[in-house]
Coordinates of C-alpha atoms in Angstrom, one line a residue:
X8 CA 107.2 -76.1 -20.7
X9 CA 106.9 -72.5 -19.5
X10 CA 109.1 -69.7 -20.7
X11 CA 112.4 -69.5 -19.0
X12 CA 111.9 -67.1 -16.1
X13 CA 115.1 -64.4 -16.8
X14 CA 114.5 -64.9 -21.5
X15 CA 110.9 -63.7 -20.1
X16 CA 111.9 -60.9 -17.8
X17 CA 114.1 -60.1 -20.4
X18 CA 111.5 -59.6 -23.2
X19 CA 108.9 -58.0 -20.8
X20 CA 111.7 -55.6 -20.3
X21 CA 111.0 -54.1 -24.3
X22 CA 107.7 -54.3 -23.9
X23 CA 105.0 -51.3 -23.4
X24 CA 101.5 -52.4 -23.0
X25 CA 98.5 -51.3 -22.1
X26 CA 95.1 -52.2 -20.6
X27 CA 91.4 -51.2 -20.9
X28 CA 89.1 -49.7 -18.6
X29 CA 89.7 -46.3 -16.1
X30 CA 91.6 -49.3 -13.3
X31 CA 94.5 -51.1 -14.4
X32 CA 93.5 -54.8 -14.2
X33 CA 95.4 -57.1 -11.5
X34 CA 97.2 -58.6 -14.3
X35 CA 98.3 -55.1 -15.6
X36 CA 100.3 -54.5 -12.6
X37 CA 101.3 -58.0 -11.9
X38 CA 103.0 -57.9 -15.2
X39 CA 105.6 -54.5 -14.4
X40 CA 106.2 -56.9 -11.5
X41 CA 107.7 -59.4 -13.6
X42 CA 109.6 -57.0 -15.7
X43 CA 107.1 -55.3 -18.1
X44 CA 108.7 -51.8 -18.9
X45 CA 105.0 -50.2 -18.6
X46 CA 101.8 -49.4 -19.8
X47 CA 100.5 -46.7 -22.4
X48 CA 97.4 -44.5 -21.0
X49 CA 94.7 -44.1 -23.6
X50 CA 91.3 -42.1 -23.6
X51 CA 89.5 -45.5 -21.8
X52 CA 92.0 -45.0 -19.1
X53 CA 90.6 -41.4 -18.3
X54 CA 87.9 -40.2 -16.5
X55 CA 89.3 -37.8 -14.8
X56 CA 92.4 -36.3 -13.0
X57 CA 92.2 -37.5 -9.4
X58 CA 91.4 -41.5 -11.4
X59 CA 94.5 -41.1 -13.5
X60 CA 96.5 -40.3 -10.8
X61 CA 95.2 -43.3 -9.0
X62 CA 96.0 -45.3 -11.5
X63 CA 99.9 -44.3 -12.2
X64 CA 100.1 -44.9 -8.2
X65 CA 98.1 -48.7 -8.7
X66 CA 101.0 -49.1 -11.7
X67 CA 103.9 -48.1 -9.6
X68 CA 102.7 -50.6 -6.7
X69 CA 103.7 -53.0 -8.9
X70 CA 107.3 -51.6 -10.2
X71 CA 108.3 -48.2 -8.5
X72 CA 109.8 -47.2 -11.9
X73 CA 107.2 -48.4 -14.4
X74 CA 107.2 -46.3 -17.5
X75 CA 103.5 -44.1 -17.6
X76 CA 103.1 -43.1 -21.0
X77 CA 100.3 -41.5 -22.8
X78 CA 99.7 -39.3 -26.1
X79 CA 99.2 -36.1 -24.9
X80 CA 100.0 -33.8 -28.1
X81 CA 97.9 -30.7 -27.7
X82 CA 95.1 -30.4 -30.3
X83 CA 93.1 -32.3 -32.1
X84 CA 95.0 -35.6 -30.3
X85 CA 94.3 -35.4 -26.2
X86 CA 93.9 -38.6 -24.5
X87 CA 93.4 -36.5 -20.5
X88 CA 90.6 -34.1 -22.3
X89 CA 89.2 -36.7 -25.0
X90 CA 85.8 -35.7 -23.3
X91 CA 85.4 -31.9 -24.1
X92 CA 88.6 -31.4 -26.5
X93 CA 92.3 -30.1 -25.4
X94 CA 92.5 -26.7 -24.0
X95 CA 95.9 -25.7 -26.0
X96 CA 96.1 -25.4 -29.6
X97 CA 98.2 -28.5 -31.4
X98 CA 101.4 -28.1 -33.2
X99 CA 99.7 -26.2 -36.2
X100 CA 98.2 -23.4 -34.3
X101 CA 101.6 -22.9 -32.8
X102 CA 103.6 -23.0 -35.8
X103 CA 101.4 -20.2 -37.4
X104 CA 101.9 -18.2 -34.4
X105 CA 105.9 -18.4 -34.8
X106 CA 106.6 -17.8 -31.4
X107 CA 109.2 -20.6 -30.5
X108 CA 108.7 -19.0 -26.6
X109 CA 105.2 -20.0 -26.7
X110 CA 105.6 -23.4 -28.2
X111 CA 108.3 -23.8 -24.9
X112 CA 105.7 -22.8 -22.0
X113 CA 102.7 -24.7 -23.9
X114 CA 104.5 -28.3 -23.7
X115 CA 106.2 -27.4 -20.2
X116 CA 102.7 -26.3 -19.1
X117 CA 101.0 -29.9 -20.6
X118 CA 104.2 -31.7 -19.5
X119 CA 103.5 -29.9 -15.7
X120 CA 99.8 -31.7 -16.0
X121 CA 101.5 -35.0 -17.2
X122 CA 103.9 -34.9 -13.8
X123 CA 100.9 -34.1 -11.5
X124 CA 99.2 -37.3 -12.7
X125 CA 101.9 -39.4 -12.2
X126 CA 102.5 -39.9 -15.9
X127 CA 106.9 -39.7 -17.1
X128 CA 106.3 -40.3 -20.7
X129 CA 105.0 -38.1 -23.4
X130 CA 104.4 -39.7 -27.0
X131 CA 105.0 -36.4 -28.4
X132 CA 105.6 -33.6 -30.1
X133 CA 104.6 -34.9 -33.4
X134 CA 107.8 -33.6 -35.8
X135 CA 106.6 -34.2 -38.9
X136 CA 106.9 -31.8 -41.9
X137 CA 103.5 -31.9 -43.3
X138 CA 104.4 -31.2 -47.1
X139 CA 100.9 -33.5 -48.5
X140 CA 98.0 -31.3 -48.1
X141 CA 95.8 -34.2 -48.7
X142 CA 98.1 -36.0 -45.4
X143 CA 95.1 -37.7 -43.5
X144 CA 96.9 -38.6 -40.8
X145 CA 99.3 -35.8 -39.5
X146 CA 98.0 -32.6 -40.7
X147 CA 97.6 -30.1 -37.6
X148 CA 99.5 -32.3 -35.5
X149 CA 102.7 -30.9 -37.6
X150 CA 104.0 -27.7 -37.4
X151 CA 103.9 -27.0 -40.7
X152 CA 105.0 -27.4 -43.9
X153 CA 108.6 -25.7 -43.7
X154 CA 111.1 -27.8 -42.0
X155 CA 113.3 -25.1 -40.6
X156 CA 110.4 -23.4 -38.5
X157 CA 109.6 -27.3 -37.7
X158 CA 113.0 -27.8 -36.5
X159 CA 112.5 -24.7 -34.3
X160 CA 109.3 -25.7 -32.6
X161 CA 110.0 -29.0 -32.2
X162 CA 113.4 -28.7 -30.1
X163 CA 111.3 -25.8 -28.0
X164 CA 108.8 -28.6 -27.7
X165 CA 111.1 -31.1 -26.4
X166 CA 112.4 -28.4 -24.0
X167 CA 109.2 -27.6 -22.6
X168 CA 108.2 -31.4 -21.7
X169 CA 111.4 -32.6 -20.0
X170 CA 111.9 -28.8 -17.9
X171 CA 108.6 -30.2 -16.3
X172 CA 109.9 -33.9 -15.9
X173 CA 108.1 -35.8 -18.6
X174 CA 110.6 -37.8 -21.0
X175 CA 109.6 -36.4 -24.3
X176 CA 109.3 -39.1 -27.6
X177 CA 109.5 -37.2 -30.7
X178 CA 107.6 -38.8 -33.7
X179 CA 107.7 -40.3 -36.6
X180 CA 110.9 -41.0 -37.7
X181 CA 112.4 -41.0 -40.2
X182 CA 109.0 -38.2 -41.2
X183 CA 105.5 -38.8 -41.8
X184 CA 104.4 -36.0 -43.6
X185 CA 104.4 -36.7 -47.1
X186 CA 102.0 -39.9 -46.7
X187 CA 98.5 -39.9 -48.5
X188 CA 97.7 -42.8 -46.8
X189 CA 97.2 -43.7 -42.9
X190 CA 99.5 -46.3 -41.2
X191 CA 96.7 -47.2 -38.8
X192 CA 95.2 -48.8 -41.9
X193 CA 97.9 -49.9 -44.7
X194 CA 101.6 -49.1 -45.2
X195 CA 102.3 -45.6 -46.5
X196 CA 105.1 -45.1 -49.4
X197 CA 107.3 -42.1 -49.3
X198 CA 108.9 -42.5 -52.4
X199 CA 111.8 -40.0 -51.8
X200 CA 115.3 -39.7 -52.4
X201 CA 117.6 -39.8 -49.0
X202 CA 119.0 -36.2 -50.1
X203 CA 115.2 -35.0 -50.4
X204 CA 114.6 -36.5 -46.9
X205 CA 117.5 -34.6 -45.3
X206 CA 116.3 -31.6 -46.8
X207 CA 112.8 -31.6 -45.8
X208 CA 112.1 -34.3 -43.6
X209 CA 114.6 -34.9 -41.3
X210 CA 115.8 -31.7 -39.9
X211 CA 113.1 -31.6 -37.1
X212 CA 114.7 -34.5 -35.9
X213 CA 118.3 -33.5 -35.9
X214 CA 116.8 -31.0 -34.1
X215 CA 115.3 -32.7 -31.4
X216 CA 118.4 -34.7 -31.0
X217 CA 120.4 -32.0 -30.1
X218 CA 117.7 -30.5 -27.8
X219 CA 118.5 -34.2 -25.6
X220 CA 115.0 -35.6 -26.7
X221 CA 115.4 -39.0 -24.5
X222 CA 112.7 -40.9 -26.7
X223 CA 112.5 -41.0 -30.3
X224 CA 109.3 -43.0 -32.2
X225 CA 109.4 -45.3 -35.0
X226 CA 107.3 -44.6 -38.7
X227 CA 105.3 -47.8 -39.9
X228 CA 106.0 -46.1 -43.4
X229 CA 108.1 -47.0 -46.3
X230 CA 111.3 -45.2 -48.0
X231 CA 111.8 -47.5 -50.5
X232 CA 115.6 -46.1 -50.7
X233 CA 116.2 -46.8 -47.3
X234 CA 114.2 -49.5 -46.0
X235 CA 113.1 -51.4 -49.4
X236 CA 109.8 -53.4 -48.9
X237 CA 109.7 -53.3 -45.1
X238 CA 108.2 -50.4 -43.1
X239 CA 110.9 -48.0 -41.6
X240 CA 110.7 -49.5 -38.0
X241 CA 111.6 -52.7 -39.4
X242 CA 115.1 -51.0 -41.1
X243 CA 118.4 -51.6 -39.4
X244 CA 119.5 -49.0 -42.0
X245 CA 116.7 -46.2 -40.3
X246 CA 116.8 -46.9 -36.9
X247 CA 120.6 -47.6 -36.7
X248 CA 122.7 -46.2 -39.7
X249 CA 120.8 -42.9 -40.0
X250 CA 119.4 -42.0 -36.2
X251 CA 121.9 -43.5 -34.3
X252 CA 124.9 -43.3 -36.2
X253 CA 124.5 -40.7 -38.6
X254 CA 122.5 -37.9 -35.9
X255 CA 124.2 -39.3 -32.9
X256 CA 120.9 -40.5 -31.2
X257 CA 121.8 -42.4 -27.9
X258 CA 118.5 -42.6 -26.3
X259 CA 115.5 -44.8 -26.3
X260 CA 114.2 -45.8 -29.7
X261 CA 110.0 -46.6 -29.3
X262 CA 107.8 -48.2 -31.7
X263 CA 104.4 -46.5 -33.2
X264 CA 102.3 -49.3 -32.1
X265 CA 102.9 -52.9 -33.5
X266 CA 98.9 -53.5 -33.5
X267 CA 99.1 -51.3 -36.7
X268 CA 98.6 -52.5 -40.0
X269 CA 101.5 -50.9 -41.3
X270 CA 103.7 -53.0 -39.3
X271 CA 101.2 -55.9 -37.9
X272 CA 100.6 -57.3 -41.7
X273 CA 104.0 -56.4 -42.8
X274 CA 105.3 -59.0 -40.2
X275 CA 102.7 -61.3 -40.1
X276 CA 101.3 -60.4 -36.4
X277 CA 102.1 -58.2 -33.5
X278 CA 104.9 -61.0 -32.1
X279 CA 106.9 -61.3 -35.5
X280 CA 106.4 -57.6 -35.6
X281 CA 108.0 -57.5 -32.2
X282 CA 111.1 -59.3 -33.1
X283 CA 111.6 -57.3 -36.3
X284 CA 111.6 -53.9 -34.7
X285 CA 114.0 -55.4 -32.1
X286 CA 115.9 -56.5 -34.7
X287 CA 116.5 -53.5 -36.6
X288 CA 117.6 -51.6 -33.3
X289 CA 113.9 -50.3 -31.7
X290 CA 114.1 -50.8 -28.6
X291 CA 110.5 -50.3 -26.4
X292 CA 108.0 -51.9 -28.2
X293 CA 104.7 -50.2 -28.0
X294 CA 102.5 -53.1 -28.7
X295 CA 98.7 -50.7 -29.3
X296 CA 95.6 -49.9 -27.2
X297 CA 94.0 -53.4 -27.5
X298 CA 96.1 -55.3 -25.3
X299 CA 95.4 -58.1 -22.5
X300 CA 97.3 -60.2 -20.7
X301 CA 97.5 -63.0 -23.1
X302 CA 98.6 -60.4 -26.0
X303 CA 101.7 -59.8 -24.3
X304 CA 102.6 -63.2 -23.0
X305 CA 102.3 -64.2 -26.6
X306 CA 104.4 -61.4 -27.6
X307 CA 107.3 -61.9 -24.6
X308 CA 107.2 -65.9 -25.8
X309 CA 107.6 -65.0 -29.3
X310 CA 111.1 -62.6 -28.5
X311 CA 112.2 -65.6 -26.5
X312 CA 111.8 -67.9 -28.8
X313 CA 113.3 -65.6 -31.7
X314 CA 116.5 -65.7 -29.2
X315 CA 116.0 -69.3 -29.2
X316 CA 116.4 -69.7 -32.8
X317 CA 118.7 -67.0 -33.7
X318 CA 116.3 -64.5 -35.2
X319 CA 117.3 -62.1 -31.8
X320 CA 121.1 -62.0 -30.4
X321 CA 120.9 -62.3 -26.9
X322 CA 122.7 -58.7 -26.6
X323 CA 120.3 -57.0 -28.8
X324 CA 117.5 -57.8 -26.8
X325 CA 119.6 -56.7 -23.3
X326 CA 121.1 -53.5 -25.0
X327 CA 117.2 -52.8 -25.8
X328 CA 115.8 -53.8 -21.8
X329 CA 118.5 -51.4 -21.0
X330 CA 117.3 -48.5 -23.0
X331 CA 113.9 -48.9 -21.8
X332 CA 115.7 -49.2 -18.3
X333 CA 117.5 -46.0 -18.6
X334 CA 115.0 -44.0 -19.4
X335 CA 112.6 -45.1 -16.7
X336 CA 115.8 -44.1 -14.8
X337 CA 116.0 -40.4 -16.0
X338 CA 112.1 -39.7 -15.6
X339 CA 112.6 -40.7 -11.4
X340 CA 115.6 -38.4 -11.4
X341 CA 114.7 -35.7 -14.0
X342 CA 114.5 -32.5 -12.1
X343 CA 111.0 -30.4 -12.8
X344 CA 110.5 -26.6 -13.2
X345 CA 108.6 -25.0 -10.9
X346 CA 106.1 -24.6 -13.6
X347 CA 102.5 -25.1 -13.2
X348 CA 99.7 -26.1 -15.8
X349 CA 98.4 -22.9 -17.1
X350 CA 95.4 -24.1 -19.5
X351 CA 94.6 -20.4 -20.1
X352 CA 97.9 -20.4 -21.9
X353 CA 96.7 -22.6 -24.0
X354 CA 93.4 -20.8 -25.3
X355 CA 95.1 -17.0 -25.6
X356 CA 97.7 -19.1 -28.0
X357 CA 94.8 -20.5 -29.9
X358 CA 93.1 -16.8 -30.3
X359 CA 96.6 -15.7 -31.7
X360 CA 96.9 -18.6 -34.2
X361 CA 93.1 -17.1 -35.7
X362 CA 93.3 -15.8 -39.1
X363 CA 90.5 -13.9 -41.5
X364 CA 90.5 -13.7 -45.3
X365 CA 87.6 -11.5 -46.0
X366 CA 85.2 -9.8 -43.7
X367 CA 83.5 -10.6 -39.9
X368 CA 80.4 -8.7 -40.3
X369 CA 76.7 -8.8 -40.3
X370 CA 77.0 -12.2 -38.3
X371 CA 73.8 -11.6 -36.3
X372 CA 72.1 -14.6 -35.4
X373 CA 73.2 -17.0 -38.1
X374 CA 73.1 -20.6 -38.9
X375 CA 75.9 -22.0 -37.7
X376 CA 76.6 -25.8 -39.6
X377 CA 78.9 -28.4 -38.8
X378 CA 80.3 -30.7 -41.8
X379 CA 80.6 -33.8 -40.2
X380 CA 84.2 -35.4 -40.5
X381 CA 85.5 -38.7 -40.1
X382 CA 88.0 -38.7 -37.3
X383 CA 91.9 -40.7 -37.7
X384 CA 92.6 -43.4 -35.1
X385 CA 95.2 -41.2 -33.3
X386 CA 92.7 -38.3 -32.7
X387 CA 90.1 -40.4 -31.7
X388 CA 86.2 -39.2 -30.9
X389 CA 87.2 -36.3 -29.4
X390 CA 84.1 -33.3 -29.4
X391 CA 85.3 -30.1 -31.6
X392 CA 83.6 -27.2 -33.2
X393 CA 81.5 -24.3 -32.4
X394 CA 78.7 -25.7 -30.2
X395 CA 80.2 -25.6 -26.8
X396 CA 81.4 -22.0 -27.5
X397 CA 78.1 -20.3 -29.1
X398 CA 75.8 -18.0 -27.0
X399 CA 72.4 -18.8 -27.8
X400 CA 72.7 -19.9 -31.4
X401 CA 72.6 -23.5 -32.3
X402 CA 74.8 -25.9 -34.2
X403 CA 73.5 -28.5 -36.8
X404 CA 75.7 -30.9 -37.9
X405 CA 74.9 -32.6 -41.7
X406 CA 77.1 -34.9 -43.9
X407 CA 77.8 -32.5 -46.8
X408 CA 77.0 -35.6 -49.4
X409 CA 74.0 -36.1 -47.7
X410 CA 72.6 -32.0 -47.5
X411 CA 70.9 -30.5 -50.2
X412 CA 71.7 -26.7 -50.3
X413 CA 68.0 -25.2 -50.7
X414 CA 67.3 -27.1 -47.4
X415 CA 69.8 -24.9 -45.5
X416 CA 69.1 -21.9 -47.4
X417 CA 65.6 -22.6 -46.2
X418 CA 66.7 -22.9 -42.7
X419 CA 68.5 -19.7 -42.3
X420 CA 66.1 -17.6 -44.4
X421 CA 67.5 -14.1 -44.2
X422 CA 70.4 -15.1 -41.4
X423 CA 73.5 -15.7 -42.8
X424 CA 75.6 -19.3 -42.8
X425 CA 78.5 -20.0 -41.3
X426 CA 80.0 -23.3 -42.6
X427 CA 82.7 -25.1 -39.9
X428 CA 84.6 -28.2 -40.9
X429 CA 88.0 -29.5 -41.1
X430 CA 89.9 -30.5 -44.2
X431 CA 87.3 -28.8 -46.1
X432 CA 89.5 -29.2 -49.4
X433 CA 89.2 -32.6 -49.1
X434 CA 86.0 -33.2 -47.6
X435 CA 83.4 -35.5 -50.0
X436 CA 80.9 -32.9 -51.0
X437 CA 82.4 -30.3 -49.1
X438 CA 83.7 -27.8 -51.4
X439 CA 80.5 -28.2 -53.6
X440 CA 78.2 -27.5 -51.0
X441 CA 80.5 -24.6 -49.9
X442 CA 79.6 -23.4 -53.4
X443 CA 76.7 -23.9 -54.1
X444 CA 75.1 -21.8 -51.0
X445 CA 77.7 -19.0 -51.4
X446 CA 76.2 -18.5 -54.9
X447 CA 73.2 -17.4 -53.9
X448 CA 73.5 -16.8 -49.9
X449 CA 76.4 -14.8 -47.1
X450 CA 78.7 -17.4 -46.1
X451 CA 81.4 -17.6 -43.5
X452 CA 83.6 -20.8 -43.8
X453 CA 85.4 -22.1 -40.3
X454 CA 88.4 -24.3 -41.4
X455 CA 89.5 -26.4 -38.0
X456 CA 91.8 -28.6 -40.4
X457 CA 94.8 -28.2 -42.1
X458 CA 95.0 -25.0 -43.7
X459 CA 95.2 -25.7 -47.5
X460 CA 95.8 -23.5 -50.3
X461 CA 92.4 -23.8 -51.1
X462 CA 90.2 -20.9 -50.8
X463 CA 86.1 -21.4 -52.0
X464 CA 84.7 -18.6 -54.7
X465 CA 81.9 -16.0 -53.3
X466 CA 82.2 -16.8 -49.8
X467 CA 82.6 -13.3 -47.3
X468 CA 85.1 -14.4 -45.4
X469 CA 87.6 -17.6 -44.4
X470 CA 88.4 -18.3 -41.2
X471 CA 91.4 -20.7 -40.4
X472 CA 91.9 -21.8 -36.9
X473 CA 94.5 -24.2 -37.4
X474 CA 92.8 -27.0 -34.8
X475 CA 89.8 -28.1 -34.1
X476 CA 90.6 -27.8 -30.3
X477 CA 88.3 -26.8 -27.4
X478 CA 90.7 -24.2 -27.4
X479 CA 90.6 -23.6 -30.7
X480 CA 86.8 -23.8 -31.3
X481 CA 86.8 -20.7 -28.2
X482 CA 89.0 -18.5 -30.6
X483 CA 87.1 -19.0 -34.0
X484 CA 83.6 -18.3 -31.6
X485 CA 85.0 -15.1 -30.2
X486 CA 86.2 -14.1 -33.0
X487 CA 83.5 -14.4 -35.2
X488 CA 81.6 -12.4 -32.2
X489 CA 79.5 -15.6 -31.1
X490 CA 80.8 -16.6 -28.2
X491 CA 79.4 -16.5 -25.0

């Protein structure tokens, strides 16, 4: 027997999938037809503007008020610009800079581009207080370490997206950025009192709340004090007792995807997942980027027949459909702010975010290297560096395990080096390379990354950039005196 036709319209109704390829997929828009709450936009999805806005108008044939949504952070995480690299700095850059003003016209200004596309639903700004310098998966997305200037920037953040139009989702509750570990690939431990957490992780979220942030995402991490075992998306206590209750949330609670292994292995699959978070009060259920149509039948037959057997209360799963309901609501009625994107914004904030320990001279000519990094899951293989920005001088790119100093020393002769990487602190073989050739030879380090305490011996100057953005990579160019 089929699913029954209103249990499955019901459970498409918490669902937010997503498709592959730069043309949604008959099945893609047959599905917001029958209910689905809408689809998640990806770099796959993107080849350029005047396609993406094709495709948002394809979606909406099927359901005029089909939630777009996409990851659009700024940074070092673009999904529209995953070809060349963002053109504004991310959350880091603009933290450094201070200027809660600038933060405000930088996310109206992306959230104006979001609009023009067609696209009512940003998974951003990323409102994590990044106290673990070793933090491999937020870093630069954060806007820093101290949670009252996070606080600040992220409500101006919020502000900026929904003036322009664009529901913002501020993530990852209850806060991400004390993790070591990466809940694309296990499930991070925060192991922190819930005083400590008021103190330090969850005022950017308070924050956002009371800026009317209509969207709030879910953390596939553990707070053992809170949630036990179970990841936080999972907790009734999290989702319920702390954002709803205790900061007064009354908006739409979103999943970080459910294809994760954070939550996926912690439930035993993306469907038992999907029940779980309903459960425990999420209510839009981002299921991840690999989705076809059969993924989310099998999810949608899986709520249904958690209803069947009592896992799901029938009003759960319709206060949830209504969240996701209302919010598609306020992003066809939300006015928008006459604002315009402004990209150039976005590359004078990343010049103003560039900072110099040491000296910029005798540059002439150099050797400019590249320390190949590993990119995360949410940033994706998205171009960064010097190369695009440099006039007339070339960039190599080595693994630093894999270099052996003398060879570069040999390459540049009597030029000088300039070393560019990100997380340089925590880069296998980076700091020792970095050593090893400032011992004997000038060198300049770039550090697109997070900007650790660490500082290498001998070296003329440091340059932090705070992103490894297009915009960012402009900045550090001109202002090493490279650029073209």
């Amino acid at each position: 027997m089929g699913l029954d036709p209103g249990l499955r319209r019901l459970a498409l109704g918490t669902l937010l999938a997503a498709y592959p390829g730069p043309v949604p997929p008959d099945w893609a828009v047959d599905l917001l037809a029958d209910g689905l709450a809408g689809h998640t936009l990806f770099g796959t999805n993107v080849h350029d503007p005047a396609q993406v806005a094709a495709s948002t108008a394809a979606l909406r044939a099927g359901r005029s008020d089909a939630l777009i949504a996409i990851d659009e952070e700024g940074g070092d995480v673009t999904r529209l610009a995953h070809a060349t690299g963002s053109p504004y700095p991310g959350n880091a850059a603009l933290g450094a800079i201070g200027d809660v003003a600038l933060t405000r016209r930088v996310y109206q200004s992306i959230g104006a581009e979001l609009a023009a596309l067609g696209i009512t639903v940003n998974l951003a700004p990323t409102v994590d207080v990044n106290t673990a310098d070793d933090n491999p998966v937020i870093g630069t997305r954060s806007f820093g370490a101290d949670p009252v200037r996070v606080a600040a920037h992220s409500a101006a953040a919020v502000t900026g997206l929904q003036a322009a139009g664009v529901a913002a989702c501020a993530k990852h509750f209850p806060g991400h950025g004390a993790t070591v570990t990466d809940s694309h690939h296990e499930l991070p431990t925060v192991d922190a009192a819930p005083s400590l957490l008021r103190q330090r992780d969850l005022p950017p979220f308070a924050a956002v709340v009371a800026a009317g942030a209509r969207a709030v995402m879910t953390a596939h991490i553990r707070v053992p004090a809170l949630t036990g075992a179970d990841p936080a998306t999972f907790s009734r206590a999290v989702l319920v007792d702390l954002l709803r209750t205790e900061y007064g949330f009354t908006g739409t609670v979103i999943t970080d995807a459910l294809e994760m292994k954070g939550a996926a292995v912690a439930a035993g699959g993306v469907g038992p997942a999907a029940v779980r978070a309903l459960s425990a009060g999420a209510d839009l259920l981002c299921i991840g980027a690999k989705v076809d149509a059969e993924l989310v039948e099998r999810v949608a037959a899986e709520v249904v027949d958690a209803l069947a057997d009592g896992r799901l209360a029938t009003a759960r799963v319709e206060e949830a459909a209504g969240r996701a309901a209302d919010l598609a609501a306020w992003t066809r009625a939300a006015g928008r702010s006459p604002a315009i994107e402004d990209t150039e914004l976005g590359y004078a904030a990343a010049r103003r975010a560039i900072r110099v320990d040491g000296l910029l001279t005798g540059l002439d000519q150099p050797l400019v290297v590249q320390l190949h990094t590993e990119s995360t899951i949410a940033e994706g293989r998205v171009p960064w560096g010097l190369g695009p920005h440099l006039d007339g001088v070339p960039e190599i790119r080595v693994l630093a395990t894999e270099t052996d100093p003398a060879t570069l020393r040999g390459l540049a002769g009597d030029r000088p080096i300039v070393l560019v990487g990100r997380h340089l602190h925590r880069l296998p073989g980076g700091p020792e390379l970095i050593a090893d050739l400032a011992a004997q030879h000038p060198v300049t380090v770039v550090e697109m990354g997070w900007p650790a305490q660490w500082r290498p011996a001998g070296v003329r100057a440091f340059v932090t950039t705070y992103g490894a953005s297009h915009a960012n990579g402009r900045a550090a160019a001109e202002a090493l005196g490279l650029a073209r």
